[in-house]
PDB file of C-alpha atoms in Angstrom:
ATOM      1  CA  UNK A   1    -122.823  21.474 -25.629  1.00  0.00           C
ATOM      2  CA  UNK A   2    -124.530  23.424 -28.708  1.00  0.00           C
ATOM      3  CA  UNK A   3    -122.262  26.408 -28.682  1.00  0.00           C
ATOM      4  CA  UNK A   4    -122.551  28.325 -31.978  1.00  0.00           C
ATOM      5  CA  UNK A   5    -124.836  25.125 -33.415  1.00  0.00           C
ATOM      6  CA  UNK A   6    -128.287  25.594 -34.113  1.00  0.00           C
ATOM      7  CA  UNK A   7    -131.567  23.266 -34.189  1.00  0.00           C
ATOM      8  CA  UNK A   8    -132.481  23.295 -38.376  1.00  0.00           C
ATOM      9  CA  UNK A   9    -136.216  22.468 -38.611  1.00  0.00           C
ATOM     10  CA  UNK A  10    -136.203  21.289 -42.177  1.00  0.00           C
ATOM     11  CA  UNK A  11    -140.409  21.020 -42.836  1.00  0.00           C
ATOM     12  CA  UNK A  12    -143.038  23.624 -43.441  1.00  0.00           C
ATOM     13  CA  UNK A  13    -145.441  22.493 -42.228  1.00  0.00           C
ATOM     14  CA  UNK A  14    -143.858  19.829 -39.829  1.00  0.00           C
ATOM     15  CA  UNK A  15    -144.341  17.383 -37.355  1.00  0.00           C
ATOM     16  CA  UNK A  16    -141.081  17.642 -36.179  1.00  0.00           C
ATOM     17  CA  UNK A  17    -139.968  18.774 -32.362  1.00  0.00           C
ATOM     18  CA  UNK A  18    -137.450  19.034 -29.618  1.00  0.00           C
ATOM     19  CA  UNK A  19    -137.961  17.632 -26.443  1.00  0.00           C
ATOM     20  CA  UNK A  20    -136.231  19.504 -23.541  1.00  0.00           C
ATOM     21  CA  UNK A  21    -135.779  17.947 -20.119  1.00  0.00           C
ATOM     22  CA  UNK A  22    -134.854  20.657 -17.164  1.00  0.00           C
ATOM     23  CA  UNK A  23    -134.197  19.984 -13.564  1.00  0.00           C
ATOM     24  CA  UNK A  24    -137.402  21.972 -12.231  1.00  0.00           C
ATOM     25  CA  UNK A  25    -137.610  20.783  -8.030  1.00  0.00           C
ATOM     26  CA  UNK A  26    -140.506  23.304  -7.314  1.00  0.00           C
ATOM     27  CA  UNK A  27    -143.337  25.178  -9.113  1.00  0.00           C
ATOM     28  CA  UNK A  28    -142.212  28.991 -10.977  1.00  0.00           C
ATOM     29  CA  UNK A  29    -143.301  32.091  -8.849  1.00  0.00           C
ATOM     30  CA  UNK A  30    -140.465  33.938 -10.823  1.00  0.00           C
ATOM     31  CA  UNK A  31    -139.156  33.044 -14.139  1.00  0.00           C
ATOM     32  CA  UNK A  32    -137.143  34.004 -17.922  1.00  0.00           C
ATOM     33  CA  UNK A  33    -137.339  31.897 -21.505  1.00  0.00           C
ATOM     34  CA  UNK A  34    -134.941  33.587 -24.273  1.00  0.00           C
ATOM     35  CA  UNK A  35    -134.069  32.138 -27.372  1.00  0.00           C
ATOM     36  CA  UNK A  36    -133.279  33.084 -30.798  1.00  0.00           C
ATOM     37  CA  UNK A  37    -135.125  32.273 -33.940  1.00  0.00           C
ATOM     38  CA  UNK A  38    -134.531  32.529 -37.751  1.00  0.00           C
ATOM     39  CA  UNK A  39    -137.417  32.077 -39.772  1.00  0.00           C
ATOM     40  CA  UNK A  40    -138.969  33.828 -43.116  1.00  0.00           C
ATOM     41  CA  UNK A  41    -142.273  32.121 -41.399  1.00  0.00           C
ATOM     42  CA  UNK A  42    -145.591  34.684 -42.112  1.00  0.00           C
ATOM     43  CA  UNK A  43    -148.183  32.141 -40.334  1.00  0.00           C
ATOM     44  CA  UNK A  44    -148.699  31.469 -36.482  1.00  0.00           C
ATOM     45  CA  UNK A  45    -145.738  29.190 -34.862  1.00  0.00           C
ATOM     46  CA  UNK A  46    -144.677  28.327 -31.632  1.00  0.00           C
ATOM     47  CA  UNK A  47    -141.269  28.989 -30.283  1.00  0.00           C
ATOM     48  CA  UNK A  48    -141.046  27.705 -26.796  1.00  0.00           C
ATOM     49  CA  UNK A  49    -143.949  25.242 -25.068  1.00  0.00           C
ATOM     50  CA  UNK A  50    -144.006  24.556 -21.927  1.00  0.00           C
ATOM     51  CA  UNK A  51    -147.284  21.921 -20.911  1.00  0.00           C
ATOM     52  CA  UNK A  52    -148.358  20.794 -17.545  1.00  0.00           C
ATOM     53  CA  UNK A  53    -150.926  18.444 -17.340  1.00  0.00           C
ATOM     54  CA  UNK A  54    -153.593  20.885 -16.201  1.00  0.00           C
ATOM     55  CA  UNK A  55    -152.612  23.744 -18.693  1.00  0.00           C
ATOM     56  CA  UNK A  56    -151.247  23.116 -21.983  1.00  0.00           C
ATOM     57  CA  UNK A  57    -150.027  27.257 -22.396  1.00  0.00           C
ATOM     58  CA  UNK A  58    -148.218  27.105 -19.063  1.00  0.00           C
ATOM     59  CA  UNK A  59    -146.048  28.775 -20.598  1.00  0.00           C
ATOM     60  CA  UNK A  60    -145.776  29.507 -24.496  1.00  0.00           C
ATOM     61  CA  UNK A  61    -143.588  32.196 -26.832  1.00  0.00           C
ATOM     62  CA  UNK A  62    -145.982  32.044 -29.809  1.00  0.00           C
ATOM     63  CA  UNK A  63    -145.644  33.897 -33.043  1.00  0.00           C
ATOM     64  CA  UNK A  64    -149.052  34.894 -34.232  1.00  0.00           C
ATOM     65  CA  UNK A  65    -148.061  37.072 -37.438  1.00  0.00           C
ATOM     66  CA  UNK A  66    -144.529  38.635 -38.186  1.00  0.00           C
ATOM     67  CA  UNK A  67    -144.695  41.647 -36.319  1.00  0.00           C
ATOM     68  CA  UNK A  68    -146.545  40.179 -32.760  1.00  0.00           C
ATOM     69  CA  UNK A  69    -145.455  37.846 -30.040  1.00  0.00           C
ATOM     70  CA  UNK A  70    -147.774  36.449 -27.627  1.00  0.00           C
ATOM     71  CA  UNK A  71    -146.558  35.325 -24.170  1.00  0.00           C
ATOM     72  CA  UNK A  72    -148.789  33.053 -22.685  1.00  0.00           C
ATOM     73  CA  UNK A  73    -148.682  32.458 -18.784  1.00  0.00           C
ATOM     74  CA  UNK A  74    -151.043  29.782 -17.450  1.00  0.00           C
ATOM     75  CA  UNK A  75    -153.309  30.009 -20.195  1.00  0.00           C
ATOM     76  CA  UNK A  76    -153.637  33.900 -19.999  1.00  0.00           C
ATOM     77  CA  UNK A  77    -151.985  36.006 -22.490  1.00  0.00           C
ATOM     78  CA  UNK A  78    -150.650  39.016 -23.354  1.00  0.00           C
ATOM     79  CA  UNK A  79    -149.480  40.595 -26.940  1.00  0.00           C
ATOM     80  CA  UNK A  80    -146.323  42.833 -27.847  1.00  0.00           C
ATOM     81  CA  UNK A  81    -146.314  44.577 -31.279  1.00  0.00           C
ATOM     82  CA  UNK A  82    -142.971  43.946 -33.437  1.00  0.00           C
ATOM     83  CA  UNK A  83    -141.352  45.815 -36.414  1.00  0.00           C
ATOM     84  CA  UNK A  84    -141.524  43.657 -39.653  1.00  0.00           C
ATOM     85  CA  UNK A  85    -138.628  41.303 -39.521  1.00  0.00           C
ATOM     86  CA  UNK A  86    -135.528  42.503 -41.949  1.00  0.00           C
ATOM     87  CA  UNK A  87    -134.835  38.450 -42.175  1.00  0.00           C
ATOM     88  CA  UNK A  88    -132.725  38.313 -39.691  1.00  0.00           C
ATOM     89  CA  UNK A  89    -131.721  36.649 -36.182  1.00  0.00           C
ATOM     90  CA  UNK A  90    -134.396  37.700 -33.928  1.00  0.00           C
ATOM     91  CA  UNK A  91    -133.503  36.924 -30.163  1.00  0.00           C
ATOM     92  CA  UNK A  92    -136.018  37.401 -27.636  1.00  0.00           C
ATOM     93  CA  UNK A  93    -136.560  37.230 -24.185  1.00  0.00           C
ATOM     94  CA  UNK A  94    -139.790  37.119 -21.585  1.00  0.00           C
ATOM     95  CA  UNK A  95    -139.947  37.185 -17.725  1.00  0.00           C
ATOM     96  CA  UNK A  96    -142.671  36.975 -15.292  1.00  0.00           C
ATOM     97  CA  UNK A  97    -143.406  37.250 -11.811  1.00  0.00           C
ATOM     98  CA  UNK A  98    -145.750  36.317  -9.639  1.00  0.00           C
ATOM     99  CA  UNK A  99    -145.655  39.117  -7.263  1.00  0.00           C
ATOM    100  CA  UNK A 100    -146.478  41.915  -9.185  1.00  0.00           C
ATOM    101  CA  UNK A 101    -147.574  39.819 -12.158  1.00  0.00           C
ATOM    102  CA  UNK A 102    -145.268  41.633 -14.405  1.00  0.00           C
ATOM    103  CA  UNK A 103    -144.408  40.728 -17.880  1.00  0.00           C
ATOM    104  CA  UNK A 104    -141.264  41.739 -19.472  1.00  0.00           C
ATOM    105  CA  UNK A 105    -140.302  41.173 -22.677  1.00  0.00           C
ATOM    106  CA  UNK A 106    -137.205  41.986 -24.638  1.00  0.00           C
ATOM    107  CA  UNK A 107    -135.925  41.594 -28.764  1.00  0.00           C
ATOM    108  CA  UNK A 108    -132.575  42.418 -29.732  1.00  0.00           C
ATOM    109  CA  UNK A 109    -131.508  43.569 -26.467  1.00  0.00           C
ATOM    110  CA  UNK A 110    -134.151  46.266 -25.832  1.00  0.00           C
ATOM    111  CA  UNK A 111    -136.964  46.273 -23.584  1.00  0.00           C
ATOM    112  CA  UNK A 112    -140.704  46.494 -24.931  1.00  0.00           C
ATOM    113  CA  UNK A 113    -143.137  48.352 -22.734  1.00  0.00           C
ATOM    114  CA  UNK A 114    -143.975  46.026 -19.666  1.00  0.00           C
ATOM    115  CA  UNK A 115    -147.328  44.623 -19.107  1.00  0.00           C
ATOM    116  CA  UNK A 116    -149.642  42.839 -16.402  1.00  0.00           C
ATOM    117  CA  UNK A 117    -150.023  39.155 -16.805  1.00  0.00           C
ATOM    118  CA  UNK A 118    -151.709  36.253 -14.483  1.00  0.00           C
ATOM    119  CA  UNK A 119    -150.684  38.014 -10.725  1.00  0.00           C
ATOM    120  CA  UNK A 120    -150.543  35.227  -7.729  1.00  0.00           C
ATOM    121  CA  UNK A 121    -150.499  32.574 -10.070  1.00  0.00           C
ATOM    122  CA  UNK A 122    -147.903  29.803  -9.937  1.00  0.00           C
ATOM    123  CA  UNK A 123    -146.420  27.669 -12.713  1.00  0.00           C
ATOM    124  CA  UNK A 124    -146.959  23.778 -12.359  1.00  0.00           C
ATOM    125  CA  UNK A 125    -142.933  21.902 -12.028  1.00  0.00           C
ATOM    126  CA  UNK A 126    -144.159  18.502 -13.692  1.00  0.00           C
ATOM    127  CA  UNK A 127    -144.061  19.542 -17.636  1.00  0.00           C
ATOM    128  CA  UNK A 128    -143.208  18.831 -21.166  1.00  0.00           C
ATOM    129  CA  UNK A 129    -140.949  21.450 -22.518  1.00  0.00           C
ATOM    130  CA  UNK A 130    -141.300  21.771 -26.748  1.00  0.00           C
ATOM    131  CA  UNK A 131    -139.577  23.616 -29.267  1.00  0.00           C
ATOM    132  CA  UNK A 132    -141.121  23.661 -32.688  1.00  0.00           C
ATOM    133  CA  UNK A 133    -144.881  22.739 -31.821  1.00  0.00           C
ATOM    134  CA  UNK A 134    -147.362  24.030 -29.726  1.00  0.00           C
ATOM    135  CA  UNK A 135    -149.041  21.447 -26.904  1.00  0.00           C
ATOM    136  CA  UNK A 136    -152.611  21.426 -27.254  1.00  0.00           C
ATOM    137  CA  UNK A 137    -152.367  18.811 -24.514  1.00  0.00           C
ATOM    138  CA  UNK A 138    -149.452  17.256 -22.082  1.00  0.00           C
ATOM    139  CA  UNK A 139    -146.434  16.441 -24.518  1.00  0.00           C
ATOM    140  CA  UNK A 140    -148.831  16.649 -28.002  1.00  0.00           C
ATOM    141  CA  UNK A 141    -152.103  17.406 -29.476  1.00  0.00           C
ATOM    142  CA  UNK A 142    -150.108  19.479 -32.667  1.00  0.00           C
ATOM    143  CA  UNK A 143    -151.466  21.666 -34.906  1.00  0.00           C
ATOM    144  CA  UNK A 144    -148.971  21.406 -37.767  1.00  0.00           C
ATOM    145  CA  UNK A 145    -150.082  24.557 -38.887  1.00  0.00           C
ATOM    146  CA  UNK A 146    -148.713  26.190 -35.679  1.00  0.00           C
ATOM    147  CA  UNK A 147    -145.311  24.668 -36.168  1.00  0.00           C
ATOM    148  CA  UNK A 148    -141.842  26.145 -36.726  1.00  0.00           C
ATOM    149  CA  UNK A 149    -140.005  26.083 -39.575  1.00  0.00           C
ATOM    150  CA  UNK A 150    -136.431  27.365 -39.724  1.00  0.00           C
ATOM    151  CA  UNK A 151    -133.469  27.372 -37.177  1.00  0.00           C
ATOM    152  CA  UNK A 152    -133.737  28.082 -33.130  1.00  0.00           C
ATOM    153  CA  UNK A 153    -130.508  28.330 -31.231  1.00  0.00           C
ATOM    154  CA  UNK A 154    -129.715  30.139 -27.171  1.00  0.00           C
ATOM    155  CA  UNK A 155    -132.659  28.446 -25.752  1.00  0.00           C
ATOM    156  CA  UNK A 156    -132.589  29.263 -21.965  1.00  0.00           C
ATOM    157  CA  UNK A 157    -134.851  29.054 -18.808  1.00  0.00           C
ATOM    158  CA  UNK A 158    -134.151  30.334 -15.462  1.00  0.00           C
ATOM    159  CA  UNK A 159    -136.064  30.501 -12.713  1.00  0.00           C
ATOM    160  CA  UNK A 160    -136.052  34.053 -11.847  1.00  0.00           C
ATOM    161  CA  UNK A 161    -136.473  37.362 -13.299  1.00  0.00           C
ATOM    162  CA  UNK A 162    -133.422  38.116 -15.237  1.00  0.00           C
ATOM    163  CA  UNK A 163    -132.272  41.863 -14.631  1.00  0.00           C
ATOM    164  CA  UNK A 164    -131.688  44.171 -17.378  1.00  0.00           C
ATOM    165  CA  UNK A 165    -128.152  43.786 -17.615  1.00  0.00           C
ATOM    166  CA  UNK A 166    -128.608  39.777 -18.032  1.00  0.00           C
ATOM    167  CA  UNK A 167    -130.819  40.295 -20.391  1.00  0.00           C
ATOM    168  CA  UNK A 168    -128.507  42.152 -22.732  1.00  0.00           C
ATOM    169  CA  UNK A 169    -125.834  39.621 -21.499  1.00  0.00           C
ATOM    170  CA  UNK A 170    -127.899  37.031 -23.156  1.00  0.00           C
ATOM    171  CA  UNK A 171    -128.844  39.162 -26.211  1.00  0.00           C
ATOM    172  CA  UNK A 172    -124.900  39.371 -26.730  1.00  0.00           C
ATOM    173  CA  UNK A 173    -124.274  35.739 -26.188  1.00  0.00           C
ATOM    174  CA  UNK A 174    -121.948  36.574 -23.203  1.00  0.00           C
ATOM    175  CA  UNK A 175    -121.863  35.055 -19.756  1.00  0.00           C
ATOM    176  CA  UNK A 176    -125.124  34.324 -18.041  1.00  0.00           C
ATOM    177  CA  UNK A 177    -126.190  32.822 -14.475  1.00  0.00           C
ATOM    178  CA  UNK A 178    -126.706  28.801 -13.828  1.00  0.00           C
ATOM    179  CA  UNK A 179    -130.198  27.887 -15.678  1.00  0.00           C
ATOM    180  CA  UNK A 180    -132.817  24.909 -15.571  1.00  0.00           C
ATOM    181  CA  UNK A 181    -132.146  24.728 -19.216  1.00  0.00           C
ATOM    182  CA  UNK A 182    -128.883  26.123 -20.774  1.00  0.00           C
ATOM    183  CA  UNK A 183    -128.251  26.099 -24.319  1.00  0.00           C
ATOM    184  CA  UNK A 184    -124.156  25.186 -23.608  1.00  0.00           C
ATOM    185  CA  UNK A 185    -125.348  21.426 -21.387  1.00  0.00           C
ATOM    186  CA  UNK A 186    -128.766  20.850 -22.904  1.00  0.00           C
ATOM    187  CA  UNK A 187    -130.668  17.590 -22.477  1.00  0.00           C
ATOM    188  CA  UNK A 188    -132.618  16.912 -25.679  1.00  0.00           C
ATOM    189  CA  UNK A 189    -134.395  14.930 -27.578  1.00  0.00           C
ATOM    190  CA  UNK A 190    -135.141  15.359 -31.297  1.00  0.00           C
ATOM    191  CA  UNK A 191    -138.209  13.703 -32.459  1.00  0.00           C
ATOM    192  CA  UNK A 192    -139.012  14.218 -36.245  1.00  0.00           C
ATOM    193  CA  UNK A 193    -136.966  16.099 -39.217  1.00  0.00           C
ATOM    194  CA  UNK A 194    -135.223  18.672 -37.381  1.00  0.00           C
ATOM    195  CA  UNK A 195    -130.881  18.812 -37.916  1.00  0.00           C
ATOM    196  CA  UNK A 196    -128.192  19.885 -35.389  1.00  0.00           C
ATOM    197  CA  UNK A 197    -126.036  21.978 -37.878  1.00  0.00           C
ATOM    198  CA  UNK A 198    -123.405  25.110 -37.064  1.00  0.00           C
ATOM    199  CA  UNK A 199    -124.614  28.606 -37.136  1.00  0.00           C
ATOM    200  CA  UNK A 200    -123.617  29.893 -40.281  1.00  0.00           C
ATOM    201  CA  UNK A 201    -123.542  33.388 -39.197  1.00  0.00           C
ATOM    202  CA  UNK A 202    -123.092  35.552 -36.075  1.00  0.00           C
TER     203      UNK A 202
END
């Protein structure tokens, strides 16, 4: 359980990364990453990677510059513009579905203009699930110039479309539904330089 602890990755640039293992039984038609992220980071870095052997961006949250995100879905990508950071917490959250092949994405609780993003397409089950690189290939191929430096806590993936009320819920750290990977029982593995330490702020 890493209530209130946070994932300290120590380098810049680094090698270092977290493994995540998540109980995925069938490919994604539907599905939402959050997490939060404290960085003073001004180069590209990866926040969440998510690798199948056929596509290393199955699914990516990268950090291109301060003020964009890129959400990558089977390769394909699309780009949401940011304020500057104030150095702060920043805690974001992206959903997709396959239906309507809509991309939502939230930061600090409010909702950025939705956008159109790989419709029919369906995200592989057998993957390797990153935090702090980005896969070039199935579980490596780093750049270390893409990696994160700085602290990641709330790391979450369900596999549906969370509604706008559960997507404040998880802004505000309050109750959320069951998840293939839950921040409060995660299975982990740290490979690297990267520290379990408590949050030393709210």
């Amino acid at each position: 359980d890493l209530y209130r602890k946070v994932f300290v990755f120590r380098k810049n640039p680094s090698d270092a990364y977290v493994v995540l293992r998540a109980r995925l039984e069938q490919p994604l038609h539907n599905f939402t990453v959050c997490l939060r992220s404290y960085t003073d980071l001004s180069r590209p870095h990866s926040l969440f990677s998510y690798a199948t052997k056929t596509q290393d961006n199955e699914i990516l949250l990268f950090k291109p510059k301060p003020e964009e995100y890129r959400f990558y879905v089977g390769g394909k990508f699309v780009t949401f513009r940011v304020p500057e950071p104030r150095g702060d917490w920043e805690h974001v959250c992206a959903s997709w579905e396959s239906a309507t092949g809509i991309a939502e994405f939230w930061l600090n609780g409010k909702p950025w203009p939705r956008k159109g993003l790989q419709r029919g397409y369906t995200v592989g089950a057998t993957a390797a699930i990153l935090l702090g690189q980005e896969q070039d290939s199935f579980g490596g191929g780093f750049d270390l110039y893409n990696s994160f430096s700085g602290e990641l806590t709330d790391v979450y993936l369900w596999d549906t479309g969370l509604s706008p009320d559960k997507m404040r819920a998880a802004f505000l750290s309050l109750r959320l539904p069951p998840a293939l990977l839950a921040w409060k029982s995660l299975s982990y593995e740290v490979k690297g330089d990267v520290v379990v330490k408590p949050r030393l702020r709210e």
